[in-house]
Tab-separated table of C-alpha atoms and ligand atoms in Angstrom:
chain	number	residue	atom	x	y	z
M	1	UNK	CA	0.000	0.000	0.000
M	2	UNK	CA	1.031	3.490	-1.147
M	3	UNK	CA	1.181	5.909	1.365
M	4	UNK	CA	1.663	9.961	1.449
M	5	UNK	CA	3.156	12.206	3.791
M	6	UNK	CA	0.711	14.433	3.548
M	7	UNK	CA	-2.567	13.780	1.195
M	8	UNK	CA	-4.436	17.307	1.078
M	9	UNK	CA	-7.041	16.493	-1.307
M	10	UNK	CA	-8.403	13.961	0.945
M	11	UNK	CA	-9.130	16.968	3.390
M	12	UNK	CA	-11.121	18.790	0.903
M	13	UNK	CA	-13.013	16.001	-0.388
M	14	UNK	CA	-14.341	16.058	3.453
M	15	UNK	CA	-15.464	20.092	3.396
M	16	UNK	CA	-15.383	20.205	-0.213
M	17	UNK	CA	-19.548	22.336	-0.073
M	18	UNK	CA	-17.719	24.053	2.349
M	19	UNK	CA	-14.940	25.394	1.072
M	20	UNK	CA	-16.220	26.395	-2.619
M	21	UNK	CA	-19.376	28.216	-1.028
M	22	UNK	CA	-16.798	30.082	1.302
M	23	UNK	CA	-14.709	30.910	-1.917
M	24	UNK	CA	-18.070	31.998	-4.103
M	25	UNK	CA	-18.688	34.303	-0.458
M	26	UNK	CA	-15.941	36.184	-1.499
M	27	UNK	CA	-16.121	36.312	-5.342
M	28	UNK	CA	-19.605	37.821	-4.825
M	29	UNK	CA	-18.602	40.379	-2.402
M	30	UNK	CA	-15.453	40.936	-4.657
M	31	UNK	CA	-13.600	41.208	-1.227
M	32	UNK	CA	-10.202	40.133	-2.221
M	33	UNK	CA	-7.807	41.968	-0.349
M	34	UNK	CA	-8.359	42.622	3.204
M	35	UNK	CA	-11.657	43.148	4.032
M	36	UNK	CA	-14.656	41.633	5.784
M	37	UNK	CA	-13.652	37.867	5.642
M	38	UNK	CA	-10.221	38.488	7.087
M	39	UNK	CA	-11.553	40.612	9.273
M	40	UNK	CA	-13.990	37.703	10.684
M	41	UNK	CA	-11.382	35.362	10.884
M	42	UNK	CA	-8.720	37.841	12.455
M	43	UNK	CA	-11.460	37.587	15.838
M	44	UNK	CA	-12.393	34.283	15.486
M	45	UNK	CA	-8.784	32.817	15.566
M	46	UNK	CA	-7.721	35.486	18.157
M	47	UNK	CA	-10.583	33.860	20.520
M	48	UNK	CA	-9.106	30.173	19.470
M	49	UNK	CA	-5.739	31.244	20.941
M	50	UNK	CA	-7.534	33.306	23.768
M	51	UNK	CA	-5.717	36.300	22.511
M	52	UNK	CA	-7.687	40.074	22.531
M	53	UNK	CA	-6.093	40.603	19.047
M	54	UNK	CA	-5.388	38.268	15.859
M	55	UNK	CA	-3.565	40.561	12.650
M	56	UNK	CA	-3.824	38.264	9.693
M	57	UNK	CA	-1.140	39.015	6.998
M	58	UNK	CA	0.674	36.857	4.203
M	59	UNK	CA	2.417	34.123	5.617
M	60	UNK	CA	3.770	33.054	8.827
M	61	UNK	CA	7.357	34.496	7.778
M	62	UNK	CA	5.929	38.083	7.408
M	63	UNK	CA	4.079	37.637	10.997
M	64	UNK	CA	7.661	36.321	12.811
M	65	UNK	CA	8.760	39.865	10.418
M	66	UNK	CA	5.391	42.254	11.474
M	67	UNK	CA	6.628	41.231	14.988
M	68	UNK	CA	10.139	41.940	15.332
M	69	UNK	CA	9.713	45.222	13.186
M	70	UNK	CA	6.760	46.536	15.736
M	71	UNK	CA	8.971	45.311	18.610
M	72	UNK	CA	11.609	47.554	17.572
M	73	UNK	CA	14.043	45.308	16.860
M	74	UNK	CA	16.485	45.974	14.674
M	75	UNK	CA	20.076	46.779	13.534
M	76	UNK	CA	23.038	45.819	16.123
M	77	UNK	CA	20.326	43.625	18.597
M	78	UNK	CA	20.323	40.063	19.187
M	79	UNK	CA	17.676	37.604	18.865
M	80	UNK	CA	18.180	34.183	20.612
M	81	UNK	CA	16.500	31.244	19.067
M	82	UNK	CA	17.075	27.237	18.427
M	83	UNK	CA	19.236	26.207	15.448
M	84	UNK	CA	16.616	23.158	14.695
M	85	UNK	CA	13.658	25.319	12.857
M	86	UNK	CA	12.246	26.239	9.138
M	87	UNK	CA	15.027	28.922	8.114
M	88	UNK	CA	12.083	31.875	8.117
M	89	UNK	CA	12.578	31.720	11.878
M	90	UNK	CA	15.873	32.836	11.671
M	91	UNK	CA	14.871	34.688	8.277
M	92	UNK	CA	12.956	37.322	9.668
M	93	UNK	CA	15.369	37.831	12.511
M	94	UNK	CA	17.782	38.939	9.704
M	95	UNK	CA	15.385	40.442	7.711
M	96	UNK	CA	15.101	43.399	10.757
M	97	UNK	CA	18.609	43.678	10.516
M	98	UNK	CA	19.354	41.500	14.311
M	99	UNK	CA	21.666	39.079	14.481
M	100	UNK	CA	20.168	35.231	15.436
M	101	UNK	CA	21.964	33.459	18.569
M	102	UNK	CA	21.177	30.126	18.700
M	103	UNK	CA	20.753	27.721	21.775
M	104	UNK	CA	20.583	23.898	21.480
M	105	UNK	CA	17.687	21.963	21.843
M	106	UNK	CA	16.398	19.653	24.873
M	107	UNK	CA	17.018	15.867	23.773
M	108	UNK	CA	13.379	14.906	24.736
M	109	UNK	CA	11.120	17.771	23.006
M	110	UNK	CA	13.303	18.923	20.409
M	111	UNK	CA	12.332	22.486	21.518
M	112	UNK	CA	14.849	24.971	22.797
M	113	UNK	CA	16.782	23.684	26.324
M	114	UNK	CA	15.276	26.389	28.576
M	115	UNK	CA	18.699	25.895	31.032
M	116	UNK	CA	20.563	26.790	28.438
M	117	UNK	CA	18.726	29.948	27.251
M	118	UNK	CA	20.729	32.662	29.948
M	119	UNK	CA	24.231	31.916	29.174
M	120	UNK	CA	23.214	33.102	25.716
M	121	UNK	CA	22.106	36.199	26.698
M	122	UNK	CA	24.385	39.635	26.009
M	123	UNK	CA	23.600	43.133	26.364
M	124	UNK	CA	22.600	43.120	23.096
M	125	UNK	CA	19.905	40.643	23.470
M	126	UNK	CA	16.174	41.916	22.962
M	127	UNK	CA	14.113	39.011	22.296
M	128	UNK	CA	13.578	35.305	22.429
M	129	UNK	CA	12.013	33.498	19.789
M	130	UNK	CA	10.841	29.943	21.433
M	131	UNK	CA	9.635	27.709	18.156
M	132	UNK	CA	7.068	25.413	19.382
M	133	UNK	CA	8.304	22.806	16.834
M	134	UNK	CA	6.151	20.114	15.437
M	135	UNK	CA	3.381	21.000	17.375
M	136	UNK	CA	4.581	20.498	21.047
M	137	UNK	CA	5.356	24.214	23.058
M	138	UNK	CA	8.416	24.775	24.679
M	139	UNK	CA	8.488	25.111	28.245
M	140	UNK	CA	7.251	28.512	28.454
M	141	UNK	CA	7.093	29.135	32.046
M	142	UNK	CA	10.876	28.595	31.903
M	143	UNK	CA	11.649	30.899	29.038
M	144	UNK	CA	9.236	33.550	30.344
M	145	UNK	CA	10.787	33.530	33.259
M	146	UNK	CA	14.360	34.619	31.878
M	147	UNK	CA	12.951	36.615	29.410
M	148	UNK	CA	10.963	38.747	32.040
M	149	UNK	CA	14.431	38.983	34.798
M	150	UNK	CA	16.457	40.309	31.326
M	151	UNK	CA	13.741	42.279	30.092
M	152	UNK	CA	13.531	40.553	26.853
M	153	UNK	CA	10.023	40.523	24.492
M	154	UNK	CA	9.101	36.518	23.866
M	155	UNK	CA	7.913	36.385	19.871
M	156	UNK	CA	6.545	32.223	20.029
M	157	UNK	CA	7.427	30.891	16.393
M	158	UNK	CA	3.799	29.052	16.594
M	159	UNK	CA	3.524	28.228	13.018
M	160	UNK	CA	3.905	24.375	13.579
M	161	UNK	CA	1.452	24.759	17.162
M	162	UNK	CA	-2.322	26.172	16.092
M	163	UNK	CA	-4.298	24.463	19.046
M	164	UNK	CA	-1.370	23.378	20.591
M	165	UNK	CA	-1.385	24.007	24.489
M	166	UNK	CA	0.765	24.395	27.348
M	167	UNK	CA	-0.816	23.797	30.796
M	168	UNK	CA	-4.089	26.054	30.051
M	169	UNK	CA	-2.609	28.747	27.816
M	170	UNK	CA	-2.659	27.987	24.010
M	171	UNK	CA	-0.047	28.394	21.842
M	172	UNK	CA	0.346	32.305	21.155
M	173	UNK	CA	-0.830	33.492	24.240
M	174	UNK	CA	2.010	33.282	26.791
M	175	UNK	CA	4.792	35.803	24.775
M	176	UNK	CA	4.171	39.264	23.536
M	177	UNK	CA	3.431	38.078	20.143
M	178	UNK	CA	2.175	34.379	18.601
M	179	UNK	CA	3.087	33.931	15.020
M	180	UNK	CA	1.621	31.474	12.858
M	181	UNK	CA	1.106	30.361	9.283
M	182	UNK	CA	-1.396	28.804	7.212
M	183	UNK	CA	0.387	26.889	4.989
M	184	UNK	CA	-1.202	24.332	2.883
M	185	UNK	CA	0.282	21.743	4.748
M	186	UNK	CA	0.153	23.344	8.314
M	187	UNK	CA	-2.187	21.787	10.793
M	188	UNK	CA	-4.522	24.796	10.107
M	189	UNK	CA	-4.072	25.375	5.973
M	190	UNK	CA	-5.411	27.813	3.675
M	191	UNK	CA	-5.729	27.363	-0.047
M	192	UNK	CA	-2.491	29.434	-0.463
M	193	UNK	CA	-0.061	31.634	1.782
M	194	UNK	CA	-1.756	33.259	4.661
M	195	UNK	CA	-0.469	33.899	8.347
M	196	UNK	CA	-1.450	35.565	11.666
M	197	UNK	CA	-0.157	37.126	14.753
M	198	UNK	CA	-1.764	37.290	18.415
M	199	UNK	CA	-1.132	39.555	21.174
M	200	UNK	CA	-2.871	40.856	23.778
M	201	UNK	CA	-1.153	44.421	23.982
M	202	UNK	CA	-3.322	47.118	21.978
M	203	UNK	CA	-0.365	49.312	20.680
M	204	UNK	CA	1.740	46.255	19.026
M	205	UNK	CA	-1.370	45.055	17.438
M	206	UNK	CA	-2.046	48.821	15.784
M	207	UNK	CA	1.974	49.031	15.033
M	208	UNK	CA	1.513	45.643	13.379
M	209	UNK	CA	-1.565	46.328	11.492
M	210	UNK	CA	0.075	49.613	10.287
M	211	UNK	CA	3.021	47.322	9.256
M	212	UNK	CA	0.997	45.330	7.422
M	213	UNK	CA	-0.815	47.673	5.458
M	214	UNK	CA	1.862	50.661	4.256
M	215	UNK	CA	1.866	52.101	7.607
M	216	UNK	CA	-1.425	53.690	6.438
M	217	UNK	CA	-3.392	55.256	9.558
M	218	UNK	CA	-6.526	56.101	7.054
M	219	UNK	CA	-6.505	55.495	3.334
M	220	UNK	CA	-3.457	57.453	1.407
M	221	UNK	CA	-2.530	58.684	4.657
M	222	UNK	CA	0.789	57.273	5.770
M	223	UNK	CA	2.289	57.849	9.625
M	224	UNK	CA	5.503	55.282	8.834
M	225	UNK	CA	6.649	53.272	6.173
M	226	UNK	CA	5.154	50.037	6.030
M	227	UNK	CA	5.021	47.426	2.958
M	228	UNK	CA	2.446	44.888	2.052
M	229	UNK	CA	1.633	42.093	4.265
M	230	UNK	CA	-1.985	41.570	4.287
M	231	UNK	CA	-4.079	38.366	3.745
M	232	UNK	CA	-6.424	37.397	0.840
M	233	UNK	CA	-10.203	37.844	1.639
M	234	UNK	CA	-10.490	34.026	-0.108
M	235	UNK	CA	-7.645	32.872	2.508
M	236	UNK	CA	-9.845	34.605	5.519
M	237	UNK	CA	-12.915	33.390	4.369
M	238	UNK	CA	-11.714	29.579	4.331
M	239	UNK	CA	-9.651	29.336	7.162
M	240	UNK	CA	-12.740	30.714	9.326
M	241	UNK	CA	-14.790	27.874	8.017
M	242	UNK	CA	-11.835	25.353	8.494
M	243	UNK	CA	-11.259	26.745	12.216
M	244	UNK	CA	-14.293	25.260	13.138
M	245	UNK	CA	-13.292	21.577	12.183
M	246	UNK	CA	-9.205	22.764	14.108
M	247	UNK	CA	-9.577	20.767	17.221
M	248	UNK	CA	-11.056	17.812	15.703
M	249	UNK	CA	-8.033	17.351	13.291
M	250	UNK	CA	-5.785	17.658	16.038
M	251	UNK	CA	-7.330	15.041	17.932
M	252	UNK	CA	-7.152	12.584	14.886
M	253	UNK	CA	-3.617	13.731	14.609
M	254	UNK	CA	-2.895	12.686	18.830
M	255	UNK	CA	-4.919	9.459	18.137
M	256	UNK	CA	-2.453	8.781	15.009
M	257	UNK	CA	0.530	9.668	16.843
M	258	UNK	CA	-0.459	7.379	19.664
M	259	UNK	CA	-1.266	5.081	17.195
M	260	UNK	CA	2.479	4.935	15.618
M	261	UNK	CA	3.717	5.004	19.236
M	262	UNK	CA	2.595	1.944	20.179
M	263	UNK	CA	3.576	0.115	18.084
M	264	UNK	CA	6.817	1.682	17.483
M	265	UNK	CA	8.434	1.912	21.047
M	266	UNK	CA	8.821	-1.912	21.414
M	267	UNK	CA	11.624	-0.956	19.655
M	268	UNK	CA	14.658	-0.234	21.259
M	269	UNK	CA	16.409	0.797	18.348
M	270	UNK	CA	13.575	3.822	17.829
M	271	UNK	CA	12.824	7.064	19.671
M	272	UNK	CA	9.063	7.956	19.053
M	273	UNK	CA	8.643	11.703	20.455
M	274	UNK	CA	7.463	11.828	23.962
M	275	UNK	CA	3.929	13.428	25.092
M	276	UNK	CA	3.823	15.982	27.127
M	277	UNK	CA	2.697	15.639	30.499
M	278	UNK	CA	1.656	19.575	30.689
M	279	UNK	CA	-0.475	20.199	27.677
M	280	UNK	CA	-1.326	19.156	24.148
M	281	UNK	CA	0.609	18.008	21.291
M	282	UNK	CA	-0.343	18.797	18.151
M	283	UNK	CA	1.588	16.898	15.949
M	284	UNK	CA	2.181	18.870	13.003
M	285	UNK	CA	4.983	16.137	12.188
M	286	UNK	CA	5.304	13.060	13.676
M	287	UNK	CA	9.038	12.224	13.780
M	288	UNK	CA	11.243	9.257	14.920
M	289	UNK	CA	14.890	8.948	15.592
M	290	UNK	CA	16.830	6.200	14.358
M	291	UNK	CA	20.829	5.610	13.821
M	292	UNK	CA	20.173	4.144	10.377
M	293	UNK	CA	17.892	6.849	9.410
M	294	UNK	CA	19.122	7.133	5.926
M	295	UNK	CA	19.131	3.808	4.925
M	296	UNK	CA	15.593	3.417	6.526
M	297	UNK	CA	13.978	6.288	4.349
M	298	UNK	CA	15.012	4.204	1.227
M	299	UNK	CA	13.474	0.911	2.494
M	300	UNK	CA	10.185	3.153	3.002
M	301	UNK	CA	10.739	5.405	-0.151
M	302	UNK	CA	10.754	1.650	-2.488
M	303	UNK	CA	7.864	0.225	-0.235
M	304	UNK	CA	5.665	3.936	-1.319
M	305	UNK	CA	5.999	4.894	2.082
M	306	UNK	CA	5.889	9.022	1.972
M	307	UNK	CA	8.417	10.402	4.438
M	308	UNK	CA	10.372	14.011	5.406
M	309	UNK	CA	13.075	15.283	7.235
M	310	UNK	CA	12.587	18.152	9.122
M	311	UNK	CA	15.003	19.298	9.217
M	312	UNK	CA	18.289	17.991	7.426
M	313	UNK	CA	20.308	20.649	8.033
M	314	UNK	CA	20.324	23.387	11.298
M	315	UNK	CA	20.323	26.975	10.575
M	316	UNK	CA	23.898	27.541	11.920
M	317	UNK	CA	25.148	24.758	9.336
M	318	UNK	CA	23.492	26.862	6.388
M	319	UNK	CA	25.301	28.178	4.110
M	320	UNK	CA	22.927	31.273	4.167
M	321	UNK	CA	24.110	32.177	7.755
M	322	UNK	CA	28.068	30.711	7.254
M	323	UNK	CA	28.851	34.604	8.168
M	324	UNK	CA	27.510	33.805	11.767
M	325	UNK	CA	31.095	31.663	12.039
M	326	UNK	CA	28.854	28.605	14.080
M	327	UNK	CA	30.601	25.134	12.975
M	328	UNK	CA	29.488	21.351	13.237
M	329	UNK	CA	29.769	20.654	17.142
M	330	UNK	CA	28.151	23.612	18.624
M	331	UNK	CA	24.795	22.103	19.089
M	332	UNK	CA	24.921	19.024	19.156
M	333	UNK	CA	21.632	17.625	20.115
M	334	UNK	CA	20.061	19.714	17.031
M	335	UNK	CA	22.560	18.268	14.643
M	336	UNK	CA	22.271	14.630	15.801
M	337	UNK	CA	18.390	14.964	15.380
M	338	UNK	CA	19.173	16.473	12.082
M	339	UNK	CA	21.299	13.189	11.342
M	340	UNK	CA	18.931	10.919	12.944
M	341	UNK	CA	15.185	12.087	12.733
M	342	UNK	CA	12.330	11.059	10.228
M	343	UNK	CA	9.144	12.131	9.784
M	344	UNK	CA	5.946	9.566	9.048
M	345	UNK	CA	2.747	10.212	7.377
M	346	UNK	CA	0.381	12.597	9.365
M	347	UNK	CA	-2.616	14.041	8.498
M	348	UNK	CA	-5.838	14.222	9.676
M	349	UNK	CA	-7.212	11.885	7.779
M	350	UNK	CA	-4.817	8.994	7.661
M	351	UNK	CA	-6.487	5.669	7.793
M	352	UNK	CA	-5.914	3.036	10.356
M	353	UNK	CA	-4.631	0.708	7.229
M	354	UNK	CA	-2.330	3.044	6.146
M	355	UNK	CA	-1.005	3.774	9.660
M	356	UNK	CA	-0.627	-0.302	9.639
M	357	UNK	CA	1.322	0.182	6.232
M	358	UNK	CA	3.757	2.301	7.566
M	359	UNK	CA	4.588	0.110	10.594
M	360	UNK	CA	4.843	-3.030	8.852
M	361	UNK	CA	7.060	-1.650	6.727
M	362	UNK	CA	9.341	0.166	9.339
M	363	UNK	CA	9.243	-3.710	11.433
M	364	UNK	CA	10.783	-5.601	8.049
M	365	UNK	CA	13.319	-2.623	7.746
M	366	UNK	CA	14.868	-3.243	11.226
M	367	UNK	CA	16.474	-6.586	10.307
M	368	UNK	CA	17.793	-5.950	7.400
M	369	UNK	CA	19.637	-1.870	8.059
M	370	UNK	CA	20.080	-2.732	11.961
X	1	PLP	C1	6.060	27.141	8.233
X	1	PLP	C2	6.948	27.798	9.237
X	1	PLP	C3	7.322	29.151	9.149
X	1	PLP	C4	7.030	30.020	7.950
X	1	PLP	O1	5.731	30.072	7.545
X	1	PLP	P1	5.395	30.474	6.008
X	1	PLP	O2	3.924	30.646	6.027
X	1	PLP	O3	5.840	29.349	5.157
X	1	PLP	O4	6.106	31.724	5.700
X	1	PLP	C5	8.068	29.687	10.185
X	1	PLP	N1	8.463	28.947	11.230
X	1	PLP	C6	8.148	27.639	11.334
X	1	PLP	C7	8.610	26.871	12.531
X	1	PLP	C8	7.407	27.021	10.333
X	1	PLP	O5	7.120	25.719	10.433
């Protein structure tokens, strides 16, 4: 049996009514950019994440960017955050003209090792950028903690997290700002690029709105220069209507993941990702670590086994940032998961067969690459 990594049509042959009378909504209206649907969605997701304010723009890179630039961050400051993460992280930390300072990773969540966070801290440090990576958030009360005795703003990288919680606070609503995107493939997609960002303080979310839209305070009427960040009415309009189906497709995703578990961590030979004990997982990837894990994703690729690596290589090993001066050996728990971790099929909708398909075929693997 064939199996994807990620199978996106079968999610919109569940909502398919849904989705194209959301998309005629908007056609008829003619409100494409901006506008009512993004509007709806912009307080509809900021109640989700429990947040007073939700600014939907382009992508989840231009909200970690809306963010930093309304923070005031900027030329000769330092943002600290973990080397294991999609490169826009890091991206829109340059991007604002700071420099990114990386910390390694905790060997059991793959998020950022709180303990290690304050030796990387300088006078030049103004923010911390925890990424709640593959759907599980860091330990906040930790990082918040440091952040608040240095006087540092927390941006959470939430783009892998929507739903995702950490004791009772969602994902987004512990730092100054929550960042997220929509993806396709993210647990909450649209049918394109769109992102958001929460917060509950009234001034950022204005200086990010202004951001967003040309720093325009009324129509031709510019206070600061801005650029164009803003979200499609057609992307508003459908992730409001998908929203509404959010927690139910995480749940699948837990019951998958627990699934896989199972059945995976009779082996000794494989690390499945541990639960949290304080909140809710997510899964937005459901990775393993294996020594072999090369040789493994070739047994699965020839079986039709769909798999990922996220990700292969850590920021500070990029050639992008080779002007940081970071070598192999610095962080050495990211770069051994980036050596050793593989990500299985996960998606809302993955059958019980298929999840069956991909274990059987990881069990007659181990015998023959062990
Ligand atoms: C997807 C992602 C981003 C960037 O989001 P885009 O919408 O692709 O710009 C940033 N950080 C993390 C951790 C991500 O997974």
């Amino acid at each position: 049996m064939k199996v994807p990594f990620l199978d996106l049509k079968a999610q919109y042959e569940t909502i398919q009514h849904l989705m194209n009378a959301a998309i005629q909504q908007v056609i008829d209206q003619t409100a494409f950019a901006g506008g009512p649907f993004v509007e709806r969605f912009e307080k509809d997701f900021a109640a989700f994440c429990n947040c007073k304010y939700a600014i939907g723009c382009s992508s989840g890179t231009s909200a970690l960017r809306l963010a930093l630039f309304s923070l005031g961050i900027g030329e000769g400051d330092e943002v600290i955050t973990a080397p294991n993460t999609f490169i826009a992280t890091a991206e829109a930390i340059s991007a604002c003209g700071a420099k990114p300072i990386f910390v390694d990773i905790d060997e059991k969540t793959y998020n950022m090792d709180p303990d290690l966070l304050e030796d990387a801290i300088t006078p030049k440090t103004k923010a911390v950028i925890p990424v709640h990576l593959y759907g599980q958030v860091c330990e906040m009360e930790k990082i918040l903690r440091v952040a608040d005795s240095h006087g540092l703003f927390v941006i959470e990288d939430a783009c892998q997290a929507h739903g995702a919680t950490y004791k009772e606070w969602p994902a987004g609503s512990m730092g100054d700002a929550g960042c997220f995107s929509f993806y396709p493939g993210k647990n909450l997609g649209a049918y394109g690029e769109a992102g958001a960002v929460t917060t509950n303080k009234p001034e950022l979310a204005e200086k990010m709105r202004m951001y967003r839209d040309h720093g325009q305070q009324s129509k031709y009427y510019h206070s600061m220069v801005g650029w164009n960040d803003r979200m499609d009415g057609i992307q508003g309009a459908i992730l409001s209507v998908k929203l509404q189906c959010l927690a139910q497709w995480n749940q699948a995703r837990r019951n998958h993941a627990q699934a896989y578990s199972q059945r995976l961590s009779e082996f000794p030979d494989i690390i499945t990702p541990s639960n949290p004990v304080n909140g809710n997982h997510v899964y937005h990837i459901y990775a393993i670590r294996v020594r072999f894990r090369d040789t493994l994703m070739k047994h699965l690729a020839e079986r039709g086994i769909g798999c990922g690596i996220h990700y292969p290589v850590p920021i500070h090993l990029q050639k992008a940032y080779r002007h940081l001066g970071l070598a192999e050996g610095f962080f050495p728990v990211a770069e051994a998961c980036a050596r050793e971790q593989v990500s299985l099929p996960m998606f809302p909708e993955l059958r019980p067969s298929q999840i069956d398909a991909v274990c059987q075929a990881i069990e007659t693997a181990l015998p023959v690459i062990n």
